[in-house]
PDB file of C-alpha atoms in Angstrom:
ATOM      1  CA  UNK A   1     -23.803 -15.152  -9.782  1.00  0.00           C
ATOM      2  CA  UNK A   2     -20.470 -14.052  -8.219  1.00  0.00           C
ATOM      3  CA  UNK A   3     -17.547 -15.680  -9.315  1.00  0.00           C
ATOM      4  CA  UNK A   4     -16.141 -17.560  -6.518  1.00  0.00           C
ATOM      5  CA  UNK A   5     -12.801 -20.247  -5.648  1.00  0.00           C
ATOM      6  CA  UNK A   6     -12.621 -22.643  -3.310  1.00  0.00           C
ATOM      7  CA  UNK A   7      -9.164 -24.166  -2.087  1.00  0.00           C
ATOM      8  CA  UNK A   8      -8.458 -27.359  -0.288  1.00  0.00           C
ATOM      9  CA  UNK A   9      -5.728 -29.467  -0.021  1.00  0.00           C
ATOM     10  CA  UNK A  10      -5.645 -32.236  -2.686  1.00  0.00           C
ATOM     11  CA  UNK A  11      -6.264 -34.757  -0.754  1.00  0.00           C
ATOM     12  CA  UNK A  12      -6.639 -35.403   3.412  1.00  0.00           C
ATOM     13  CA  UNK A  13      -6.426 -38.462   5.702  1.00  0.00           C
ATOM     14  CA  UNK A  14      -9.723 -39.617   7.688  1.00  0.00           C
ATOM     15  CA  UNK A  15      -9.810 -37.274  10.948  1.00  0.00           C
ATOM     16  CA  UNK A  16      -7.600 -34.738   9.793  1.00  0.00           C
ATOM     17  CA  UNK A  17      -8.613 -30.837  10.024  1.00  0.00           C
ATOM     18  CA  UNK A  18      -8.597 -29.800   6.814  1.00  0.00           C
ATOM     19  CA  UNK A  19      -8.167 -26.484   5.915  1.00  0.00           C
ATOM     20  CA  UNK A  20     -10.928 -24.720   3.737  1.00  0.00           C
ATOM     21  CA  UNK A  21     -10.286 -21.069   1.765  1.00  0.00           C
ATOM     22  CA  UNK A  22     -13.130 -19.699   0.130  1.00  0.00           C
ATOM     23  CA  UNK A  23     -12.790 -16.395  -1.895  1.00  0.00           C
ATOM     24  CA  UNK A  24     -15.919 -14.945  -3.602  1.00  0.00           C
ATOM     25  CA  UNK A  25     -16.005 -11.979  -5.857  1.00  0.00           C
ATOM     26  CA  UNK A  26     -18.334  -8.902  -4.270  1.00  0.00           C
ATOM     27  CA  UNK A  27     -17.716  -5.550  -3.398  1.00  0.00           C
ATOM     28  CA  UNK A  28     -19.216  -6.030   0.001  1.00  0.00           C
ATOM     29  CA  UNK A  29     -21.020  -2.180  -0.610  1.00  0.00           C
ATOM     30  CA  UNK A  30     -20.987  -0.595   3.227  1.00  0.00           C
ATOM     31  CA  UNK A  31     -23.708   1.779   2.278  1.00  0.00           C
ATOM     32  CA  UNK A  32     -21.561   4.540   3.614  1.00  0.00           C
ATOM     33  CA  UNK A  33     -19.991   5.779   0.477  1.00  0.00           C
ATOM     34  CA  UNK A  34     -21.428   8.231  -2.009  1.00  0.00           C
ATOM     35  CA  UNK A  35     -20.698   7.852  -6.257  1.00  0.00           C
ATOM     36  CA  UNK A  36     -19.553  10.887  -7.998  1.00  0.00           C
ATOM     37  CA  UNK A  37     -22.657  12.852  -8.047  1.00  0.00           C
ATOM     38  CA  UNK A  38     -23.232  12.530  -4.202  1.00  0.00           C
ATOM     39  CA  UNK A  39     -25.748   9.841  -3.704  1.00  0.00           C
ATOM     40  CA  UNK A  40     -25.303   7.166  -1.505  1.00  0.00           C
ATOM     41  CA  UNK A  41     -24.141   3.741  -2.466  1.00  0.00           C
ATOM     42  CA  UNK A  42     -26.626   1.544  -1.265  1.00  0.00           C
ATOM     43  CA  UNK A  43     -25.524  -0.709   0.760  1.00  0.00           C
ATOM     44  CA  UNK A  44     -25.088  -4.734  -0.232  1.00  0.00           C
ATOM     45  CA  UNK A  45     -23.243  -6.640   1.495  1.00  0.00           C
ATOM     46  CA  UNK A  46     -22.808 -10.492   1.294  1.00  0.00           C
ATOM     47  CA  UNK A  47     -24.429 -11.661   4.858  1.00  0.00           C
ATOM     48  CA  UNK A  48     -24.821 -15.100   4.964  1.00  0.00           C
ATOM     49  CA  UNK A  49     -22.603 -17.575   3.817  1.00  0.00           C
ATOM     50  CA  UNK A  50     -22.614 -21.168   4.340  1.00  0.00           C
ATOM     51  CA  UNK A  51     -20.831 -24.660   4.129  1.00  0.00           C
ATOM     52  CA  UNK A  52     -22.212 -28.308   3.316  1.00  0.00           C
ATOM     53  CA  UNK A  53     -19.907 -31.277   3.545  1.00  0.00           C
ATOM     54  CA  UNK A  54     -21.722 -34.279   2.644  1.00  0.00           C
ATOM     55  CA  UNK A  55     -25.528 -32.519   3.483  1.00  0.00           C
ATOM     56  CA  UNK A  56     -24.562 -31.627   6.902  1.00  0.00           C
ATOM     57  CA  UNK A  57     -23.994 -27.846   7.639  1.00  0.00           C
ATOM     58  CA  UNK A  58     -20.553 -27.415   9.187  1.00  0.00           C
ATOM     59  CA  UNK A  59     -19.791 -23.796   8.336  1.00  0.00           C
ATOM     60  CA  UNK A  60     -21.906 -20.645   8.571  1.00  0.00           C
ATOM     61  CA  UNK A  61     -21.086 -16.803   8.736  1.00  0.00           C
ATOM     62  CA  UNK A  62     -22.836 -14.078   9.317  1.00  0.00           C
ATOM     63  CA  UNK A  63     -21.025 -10.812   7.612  1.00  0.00           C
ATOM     64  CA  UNK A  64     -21.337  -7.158   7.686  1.00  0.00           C
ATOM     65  CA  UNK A  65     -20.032  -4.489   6.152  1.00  0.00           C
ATOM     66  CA  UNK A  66     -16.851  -4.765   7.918  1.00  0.00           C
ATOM     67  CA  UNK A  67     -15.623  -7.687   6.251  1.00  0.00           C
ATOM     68  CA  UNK A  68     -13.646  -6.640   3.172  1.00  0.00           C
ATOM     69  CA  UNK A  69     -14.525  -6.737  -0.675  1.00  0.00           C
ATOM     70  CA  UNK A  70     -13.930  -9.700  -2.173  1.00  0.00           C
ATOM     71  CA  UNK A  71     -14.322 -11.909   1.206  1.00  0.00           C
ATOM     72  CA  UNK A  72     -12.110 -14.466   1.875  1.00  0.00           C
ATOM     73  CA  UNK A  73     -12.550 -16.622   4.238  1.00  0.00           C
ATOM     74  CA  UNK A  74     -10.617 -19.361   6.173  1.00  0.00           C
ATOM     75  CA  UNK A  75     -11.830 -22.381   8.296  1.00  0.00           C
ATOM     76  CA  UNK A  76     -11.454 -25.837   9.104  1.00  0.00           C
ATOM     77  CA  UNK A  77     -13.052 -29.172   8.860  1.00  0.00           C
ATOM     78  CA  UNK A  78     -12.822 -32.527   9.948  1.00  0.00           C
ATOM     79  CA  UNK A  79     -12.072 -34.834   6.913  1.00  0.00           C
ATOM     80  CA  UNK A  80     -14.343 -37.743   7.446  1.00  0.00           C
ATOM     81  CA  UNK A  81     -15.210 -39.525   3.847  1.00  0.00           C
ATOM     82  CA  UNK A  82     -14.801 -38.213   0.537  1.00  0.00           C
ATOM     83  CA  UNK A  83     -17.522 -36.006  -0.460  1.00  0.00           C
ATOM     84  CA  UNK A  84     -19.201 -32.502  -2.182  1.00  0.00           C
ATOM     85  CA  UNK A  85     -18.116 -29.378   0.012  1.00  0.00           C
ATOM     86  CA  UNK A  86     -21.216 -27.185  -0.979  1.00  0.00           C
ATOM     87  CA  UNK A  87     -21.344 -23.331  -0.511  1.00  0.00           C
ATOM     88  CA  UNK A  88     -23.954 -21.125  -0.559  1.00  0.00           C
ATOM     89  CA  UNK A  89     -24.480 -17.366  -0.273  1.00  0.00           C
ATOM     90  CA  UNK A  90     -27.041 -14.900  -0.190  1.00  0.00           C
ATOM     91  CA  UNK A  91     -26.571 -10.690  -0.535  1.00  0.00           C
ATOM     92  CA  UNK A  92     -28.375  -8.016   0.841  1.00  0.00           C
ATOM     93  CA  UNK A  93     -29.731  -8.015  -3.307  1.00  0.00           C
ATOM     94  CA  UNK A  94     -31.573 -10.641  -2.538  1.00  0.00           C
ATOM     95  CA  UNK A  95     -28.806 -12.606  -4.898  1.00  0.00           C
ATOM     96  CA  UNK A  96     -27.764 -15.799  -3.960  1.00  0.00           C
ATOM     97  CA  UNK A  97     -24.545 -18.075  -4.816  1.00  0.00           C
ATOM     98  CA  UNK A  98     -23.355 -21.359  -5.165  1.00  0.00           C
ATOM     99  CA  UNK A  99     -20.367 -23.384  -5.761  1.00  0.00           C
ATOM    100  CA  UNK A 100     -18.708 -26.678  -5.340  1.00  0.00           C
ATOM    101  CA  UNK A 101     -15.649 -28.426  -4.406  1.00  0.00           C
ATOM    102  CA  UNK A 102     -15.036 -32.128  -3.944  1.00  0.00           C
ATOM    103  CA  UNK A 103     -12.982 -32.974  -0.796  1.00  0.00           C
ATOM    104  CA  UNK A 104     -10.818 -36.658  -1.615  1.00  0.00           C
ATOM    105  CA  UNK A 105     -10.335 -38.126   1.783  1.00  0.00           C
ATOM    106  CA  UNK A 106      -8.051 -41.384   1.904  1.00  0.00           C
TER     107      UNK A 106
ATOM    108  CA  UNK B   1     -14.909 -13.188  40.291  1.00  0.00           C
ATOM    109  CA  UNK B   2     -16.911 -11.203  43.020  1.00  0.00           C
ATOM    110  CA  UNK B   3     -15.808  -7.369  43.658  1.00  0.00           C
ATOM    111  CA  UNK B   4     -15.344  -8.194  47.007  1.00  0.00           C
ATOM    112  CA  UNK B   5     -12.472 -10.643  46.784  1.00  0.00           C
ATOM    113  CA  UNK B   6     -10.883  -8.403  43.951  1.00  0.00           C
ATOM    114  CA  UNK B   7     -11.035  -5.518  46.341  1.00  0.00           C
ATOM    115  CA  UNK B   8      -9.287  -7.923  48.868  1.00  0.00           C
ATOM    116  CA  UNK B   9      -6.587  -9.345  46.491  1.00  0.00           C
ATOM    117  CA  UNK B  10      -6.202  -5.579  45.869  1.00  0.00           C
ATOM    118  CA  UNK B  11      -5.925  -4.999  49.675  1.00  0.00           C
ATOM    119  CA  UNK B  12      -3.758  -7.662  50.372  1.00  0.00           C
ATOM    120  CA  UNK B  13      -1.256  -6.673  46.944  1.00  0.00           C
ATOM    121  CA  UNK B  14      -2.188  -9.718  45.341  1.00  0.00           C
ATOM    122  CA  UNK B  15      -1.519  -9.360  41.654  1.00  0.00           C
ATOM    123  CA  UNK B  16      -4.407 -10.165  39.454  1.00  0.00           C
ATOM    124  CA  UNK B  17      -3.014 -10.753  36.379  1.00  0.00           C
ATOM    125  CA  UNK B  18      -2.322 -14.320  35.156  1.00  0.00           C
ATOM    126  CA  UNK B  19      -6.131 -14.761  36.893  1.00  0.00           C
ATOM    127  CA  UNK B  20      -8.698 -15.683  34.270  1.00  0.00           C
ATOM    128  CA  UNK B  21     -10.128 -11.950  34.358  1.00  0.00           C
ATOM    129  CA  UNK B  22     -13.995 -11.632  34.327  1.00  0.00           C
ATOM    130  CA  UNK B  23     -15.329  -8.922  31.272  1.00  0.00           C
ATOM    131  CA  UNK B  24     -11.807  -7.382  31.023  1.00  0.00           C
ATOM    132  CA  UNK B  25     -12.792  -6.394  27.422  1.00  0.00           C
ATOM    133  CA  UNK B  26     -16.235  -5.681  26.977  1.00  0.00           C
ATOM    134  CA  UNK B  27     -18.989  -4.411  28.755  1.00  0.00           C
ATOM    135  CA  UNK B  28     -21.643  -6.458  30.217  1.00  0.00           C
ATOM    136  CA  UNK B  29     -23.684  -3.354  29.606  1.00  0.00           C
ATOM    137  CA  UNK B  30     -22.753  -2.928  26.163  1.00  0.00           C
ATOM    138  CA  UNK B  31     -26.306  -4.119  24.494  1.00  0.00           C
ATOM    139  CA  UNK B  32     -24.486  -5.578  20.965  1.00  0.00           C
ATOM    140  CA  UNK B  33     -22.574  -7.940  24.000  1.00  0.00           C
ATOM    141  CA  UNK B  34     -25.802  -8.681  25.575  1.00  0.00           C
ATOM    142  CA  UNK B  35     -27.278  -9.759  23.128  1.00  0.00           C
ATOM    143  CA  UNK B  36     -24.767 -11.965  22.255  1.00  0.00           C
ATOM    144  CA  UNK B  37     -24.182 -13.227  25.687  1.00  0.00           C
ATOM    145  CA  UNK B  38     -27.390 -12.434  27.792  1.00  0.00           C
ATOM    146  CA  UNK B  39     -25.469 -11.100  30.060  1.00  0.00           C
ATOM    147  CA  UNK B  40     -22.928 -14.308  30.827  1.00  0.00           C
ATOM    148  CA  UNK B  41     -19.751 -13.231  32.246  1.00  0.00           C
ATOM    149  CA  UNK B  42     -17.205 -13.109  29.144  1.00  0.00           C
ATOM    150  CA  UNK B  43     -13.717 -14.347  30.615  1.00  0.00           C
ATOM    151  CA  UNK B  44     -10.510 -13.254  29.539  1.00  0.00           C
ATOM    152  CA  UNK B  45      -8.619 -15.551  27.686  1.00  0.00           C
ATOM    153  CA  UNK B  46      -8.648 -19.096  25.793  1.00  0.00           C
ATOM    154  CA  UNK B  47      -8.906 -17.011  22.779  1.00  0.00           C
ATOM    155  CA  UNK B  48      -6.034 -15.509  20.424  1.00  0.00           C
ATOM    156  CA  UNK B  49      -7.130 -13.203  18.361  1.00  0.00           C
ATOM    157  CA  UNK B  50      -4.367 -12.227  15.576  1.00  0.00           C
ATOM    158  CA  UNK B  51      -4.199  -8.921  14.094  1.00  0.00           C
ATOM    159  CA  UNK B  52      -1.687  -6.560  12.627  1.00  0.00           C
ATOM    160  CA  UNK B  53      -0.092  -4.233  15.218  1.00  0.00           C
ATOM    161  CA  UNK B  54       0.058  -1.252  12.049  1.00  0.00           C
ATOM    162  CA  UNK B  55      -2.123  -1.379   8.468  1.00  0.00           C
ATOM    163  CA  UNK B  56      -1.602   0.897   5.744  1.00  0.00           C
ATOM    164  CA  UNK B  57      -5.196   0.829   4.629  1.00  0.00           C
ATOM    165  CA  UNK B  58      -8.296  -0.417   7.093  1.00  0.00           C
ATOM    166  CA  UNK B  59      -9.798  -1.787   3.583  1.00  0.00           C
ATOM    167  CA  UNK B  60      -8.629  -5.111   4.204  1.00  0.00           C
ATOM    168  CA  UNK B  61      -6.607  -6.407   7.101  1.00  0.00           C
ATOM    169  CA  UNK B  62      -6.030 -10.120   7.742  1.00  0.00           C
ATOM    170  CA  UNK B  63      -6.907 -11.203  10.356  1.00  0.00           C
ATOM    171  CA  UNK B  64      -7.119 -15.046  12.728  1.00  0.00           C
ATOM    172  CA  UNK B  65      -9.313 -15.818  15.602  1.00  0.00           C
ATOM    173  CA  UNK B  66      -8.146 -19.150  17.147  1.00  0.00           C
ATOM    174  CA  UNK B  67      -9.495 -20.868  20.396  1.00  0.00           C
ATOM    175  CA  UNK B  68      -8.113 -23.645  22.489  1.00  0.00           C
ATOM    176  CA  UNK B  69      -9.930 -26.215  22.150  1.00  0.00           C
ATOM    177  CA  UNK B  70     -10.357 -29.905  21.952  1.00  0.00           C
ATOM    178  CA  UNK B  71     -13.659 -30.009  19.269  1.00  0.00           C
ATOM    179  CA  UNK B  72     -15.270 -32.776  20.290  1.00  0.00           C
ATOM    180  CA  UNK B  73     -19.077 -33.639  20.742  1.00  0.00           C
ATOM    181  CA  UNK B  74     -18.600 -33.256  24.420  1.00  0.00           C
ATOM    182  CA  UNK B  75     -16.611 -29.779  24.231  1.00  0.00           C
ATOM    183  CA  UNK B  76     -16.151 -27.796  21.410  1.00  0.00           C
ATOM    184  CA  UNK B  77     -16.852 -23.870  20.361  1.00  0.00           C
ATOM    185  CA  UNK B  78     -19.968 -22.815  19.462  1.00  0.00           C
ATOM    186  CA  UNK B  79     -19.629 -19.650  17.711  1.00  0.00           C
ATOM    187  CA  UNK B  80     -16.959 -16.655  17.360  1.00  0.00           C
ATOM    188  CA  UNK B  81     -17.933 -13.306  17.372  1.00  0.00           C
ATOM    189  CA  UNK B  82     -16.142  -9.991  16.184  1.00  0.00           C
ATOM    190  CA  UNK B  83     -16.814  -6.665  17.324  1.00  0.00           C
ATOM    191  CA  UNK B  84     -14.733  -3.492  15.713  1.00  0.00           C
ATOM    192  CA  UNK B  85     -15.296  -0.985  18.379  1.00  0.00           C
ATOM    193  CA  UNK B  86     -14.803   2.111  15.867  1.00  0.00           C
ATOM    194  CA  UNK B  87     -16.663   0.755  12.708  1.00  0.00           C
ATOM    195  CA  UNK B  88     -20.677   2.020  12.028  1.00  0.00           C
ATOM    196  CA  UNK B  89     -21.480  -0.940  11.874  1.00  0.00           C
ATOM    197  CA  UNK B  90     -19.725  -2.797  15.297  1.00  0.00           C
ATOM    198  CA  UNK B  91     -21.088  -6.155  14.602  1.00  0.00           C
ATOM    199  CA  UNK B  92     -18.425  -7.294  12.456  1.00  0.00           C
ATOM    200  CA  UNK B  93     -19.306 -10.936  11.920  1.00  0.00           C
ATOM    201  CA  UNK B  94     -20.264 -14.439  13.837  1.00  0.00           C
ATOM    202  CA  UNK B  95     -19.325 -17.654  12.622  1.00  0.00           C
ATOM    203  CA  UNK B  96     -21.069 -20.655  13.698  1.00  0.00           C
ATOM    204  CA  UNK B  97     -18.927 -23.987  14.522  1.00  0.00           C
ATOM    205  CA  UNK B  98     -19.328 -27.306  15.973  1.00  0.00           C
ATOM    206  CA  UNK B  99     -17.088 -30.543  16.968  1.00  0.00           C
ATOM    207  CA  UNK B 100     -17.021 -31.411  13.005  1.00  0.00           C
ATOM    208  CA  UNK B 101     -14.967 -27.995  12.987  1.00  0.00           C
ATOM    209  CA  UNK B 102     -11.675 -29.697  14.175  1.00  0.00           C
ATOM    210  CA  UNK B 103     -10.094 -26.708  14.712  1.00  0.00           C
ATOM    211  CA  UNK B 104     -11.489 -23.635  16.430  1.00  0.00           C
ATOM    212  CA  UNK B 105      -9.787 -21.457  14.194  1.00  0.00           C
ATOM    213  CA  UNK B 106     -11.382 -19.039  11.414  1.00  0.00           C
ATOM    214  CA  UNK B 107      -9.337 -16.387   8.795  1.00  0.00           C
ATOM    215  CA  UNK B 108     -11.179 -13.770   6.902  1.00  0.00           C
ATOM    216  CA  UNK B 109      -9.973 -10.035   5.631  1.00  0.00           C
ATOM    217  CA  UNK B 110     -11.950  -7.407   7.859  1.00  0.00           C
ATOM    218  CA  UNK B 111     -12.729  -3.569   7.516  1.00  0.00           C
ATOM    219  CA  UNK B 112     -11.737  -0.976   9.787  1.00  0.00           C
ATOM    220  CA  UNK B 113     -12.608   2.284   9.605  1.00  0.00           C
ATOM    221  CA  UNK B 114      -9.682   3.915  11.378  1.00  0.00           C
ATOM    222  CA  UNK B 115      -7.371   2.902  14.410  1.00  0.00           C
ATOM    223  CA  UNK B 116      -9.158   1.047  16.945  1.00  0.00           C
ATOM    224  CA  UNK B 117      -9.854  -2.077  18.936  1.00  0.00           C
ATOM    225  CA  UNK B 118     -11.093  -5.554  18.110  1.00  0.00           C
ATOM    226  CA  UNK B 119     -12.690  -7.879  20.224  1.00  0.00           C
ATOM    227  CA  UNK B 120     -12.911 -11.316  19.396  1.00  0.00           C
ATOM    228  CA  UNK B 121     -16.015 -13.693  21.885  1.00  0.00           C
ATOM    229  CA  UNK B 122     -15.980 -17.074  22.075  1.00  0.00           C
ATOM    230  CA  UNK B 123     -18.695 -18.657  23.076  1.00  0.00           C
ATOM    231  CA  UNK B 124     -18.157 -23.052  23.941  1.00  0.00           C
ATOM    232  CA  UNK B 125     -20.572 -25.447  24.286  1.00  0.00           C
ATOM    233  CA  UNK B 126     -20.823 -25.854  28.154  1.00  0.00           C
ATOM    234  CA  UNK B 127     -22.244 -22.196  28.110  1.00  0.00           C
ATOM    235  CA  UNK B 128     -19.096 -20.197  28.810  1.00  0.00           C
ATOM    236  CA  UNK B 129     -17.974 -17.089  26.703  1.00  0.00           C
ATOM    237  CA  UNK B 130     -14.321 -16.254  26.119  1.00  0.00           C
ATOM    238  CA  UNK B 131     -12.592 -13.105  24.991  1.00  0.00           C
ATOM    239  CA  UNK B 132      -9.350 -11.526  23.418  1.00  0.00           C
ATOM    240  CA  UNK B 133      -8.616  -8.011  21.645  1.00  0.00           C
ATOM    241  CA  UNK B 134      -6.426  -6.617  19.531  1.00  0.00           C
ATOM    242  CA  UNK B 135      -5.520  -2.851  18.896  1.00  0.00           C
ATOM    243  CA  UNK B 136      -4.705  -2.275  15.010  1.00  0.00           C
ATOM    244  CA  UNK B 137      -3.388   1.152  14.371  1.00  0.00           C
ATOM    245  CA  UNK B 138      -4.480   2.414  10.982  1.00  0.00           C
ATOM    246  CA  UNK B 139      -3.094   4.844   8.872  1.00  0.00           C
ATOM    247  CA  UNK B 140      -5.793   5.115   5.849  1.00  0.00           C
ATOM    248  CA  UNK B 141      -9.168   4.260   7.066  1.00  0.00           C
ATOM    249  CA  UNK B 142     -11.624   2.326   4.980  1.00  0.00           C
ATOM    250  CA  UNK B 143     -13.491   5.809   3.955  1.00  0.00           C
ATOM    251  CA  UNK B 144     -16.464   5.986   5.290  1.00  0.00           C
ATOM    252  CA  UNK B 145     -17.169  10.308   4.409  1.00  0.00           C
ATOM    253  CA  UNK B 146     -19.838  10.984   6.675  1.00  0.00           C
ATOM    254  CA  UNK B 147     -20.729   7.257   7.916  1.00  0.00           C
TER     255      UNK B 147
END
């Protein structure tokens, strides 16, 4: 599983749009490049990625090979109660990833 | 807008510009747009799409797509599509929001493989779709060798 960090502010007010960062470690392989002996790299690229706050989906990306290594990405949601921000991820390895962050809303 | 009253505004020396402009930056005929848009007109503006004018390296440049909005249930943005005109692989990425977005606004670190244009689609919840672009002139492409 890919080692991943999610950042959010320490706490938000109710209604606020709180900013979410999510940064997950993959090399987001375009399937273009060849290793030193001239085969191709296949390709794997993280394509799916989505976001949970409190069960209800209010995030989801779908990525290609033009989104760089290591993708970090940037959105907003709308702070309603405290809860579990829940991410999940799936590669063109069939590998999928999880990880948590709790959102304190006051 | 109908080609007939452009050709007249034309006639007539109206400017267009500061008119909402229909498909300014893609092509309806394009089939990666169609199929995101069925063929909807994609109007010019609403959307801000923020790149860097020059990038050392097209491995990873930051980049913001940003749409006026309100986000609520009754009118909000759907989904934002990229498109890197110059890249194998065009379909850069979608991201799905909804009213519990709060802001129509989504970072992330893209790819380009060599100077070219971006076009960012926005497509809100009454059915319309949106549009900006950005040129990004780089000077090390993200290598593709023969891709």
């Amino acid at each position: 599983m890919a080692l991943s960090r999610i950042q959010l502010p320490p706490e938000a007010r109710r209604g606020e749009a709180v900013e979410v960062r999510v940064l997950i470690q993959h090399p987001m392989e375009t399937g273009f490049r060849r290793n030193l002996e001239g085969k191709r790299v296949a390709r794997n690229v993280l394509h799916s990625l989505a976001c949970r706050y409190n069960g209800v989906e209010v995030f989801r990306a779908t990525l290609s090979s033009g989104i760089a290594a290591n993708p970090t990405l940037r959105f907003y949601v709308r702070a309603e109660k405290s809860g579990e921000l829940e991410f999940w991820w799936l590669d063109d390895d069939e590998v999928e990833g999880s990880a948590k962050a709790r959102l304190v809303v006051t | 807008m109908k080609r007939r009253t452009v050709l007249a505004l034309g006639l007539l020396g109206i400017p267009l510009r500061g008119i909402a402009q229909a498909n300014a930056h893609v092509s309806t005929t394009d089939p990666l747009v169609y199929a995101l848009t069925k063929g909807k007109v994609v109007n010019a503006g609403r959307v801000k799409l923020e790149l860097p004018k020059i990038a050392d390296t097209g491995y990873s440049v930051p980049m913001t797509v940003r749409v006026e909005s309100p986000m609520t249930p009754a009118n909000y943005v759907r989904a934002l599509h990229l498109i890197a005109e110059k890249n194998p692989i065009r379909d850069m990425a979608s991201f799905q929001l909804g009213p519990y977005s709060a802001r129509a606004e989504v970072g992330a670190n893209i790819r380009l493989n060599g100077s070219q244009r971006v076009v960012a689609i926005a497509e809100l919840s009454d059915g319309t779709f949106w549009s900006d672009a950005a040129f990004v002139e780089v000077r090390e492409a993200a290598c593709t060798e023969d891709g």
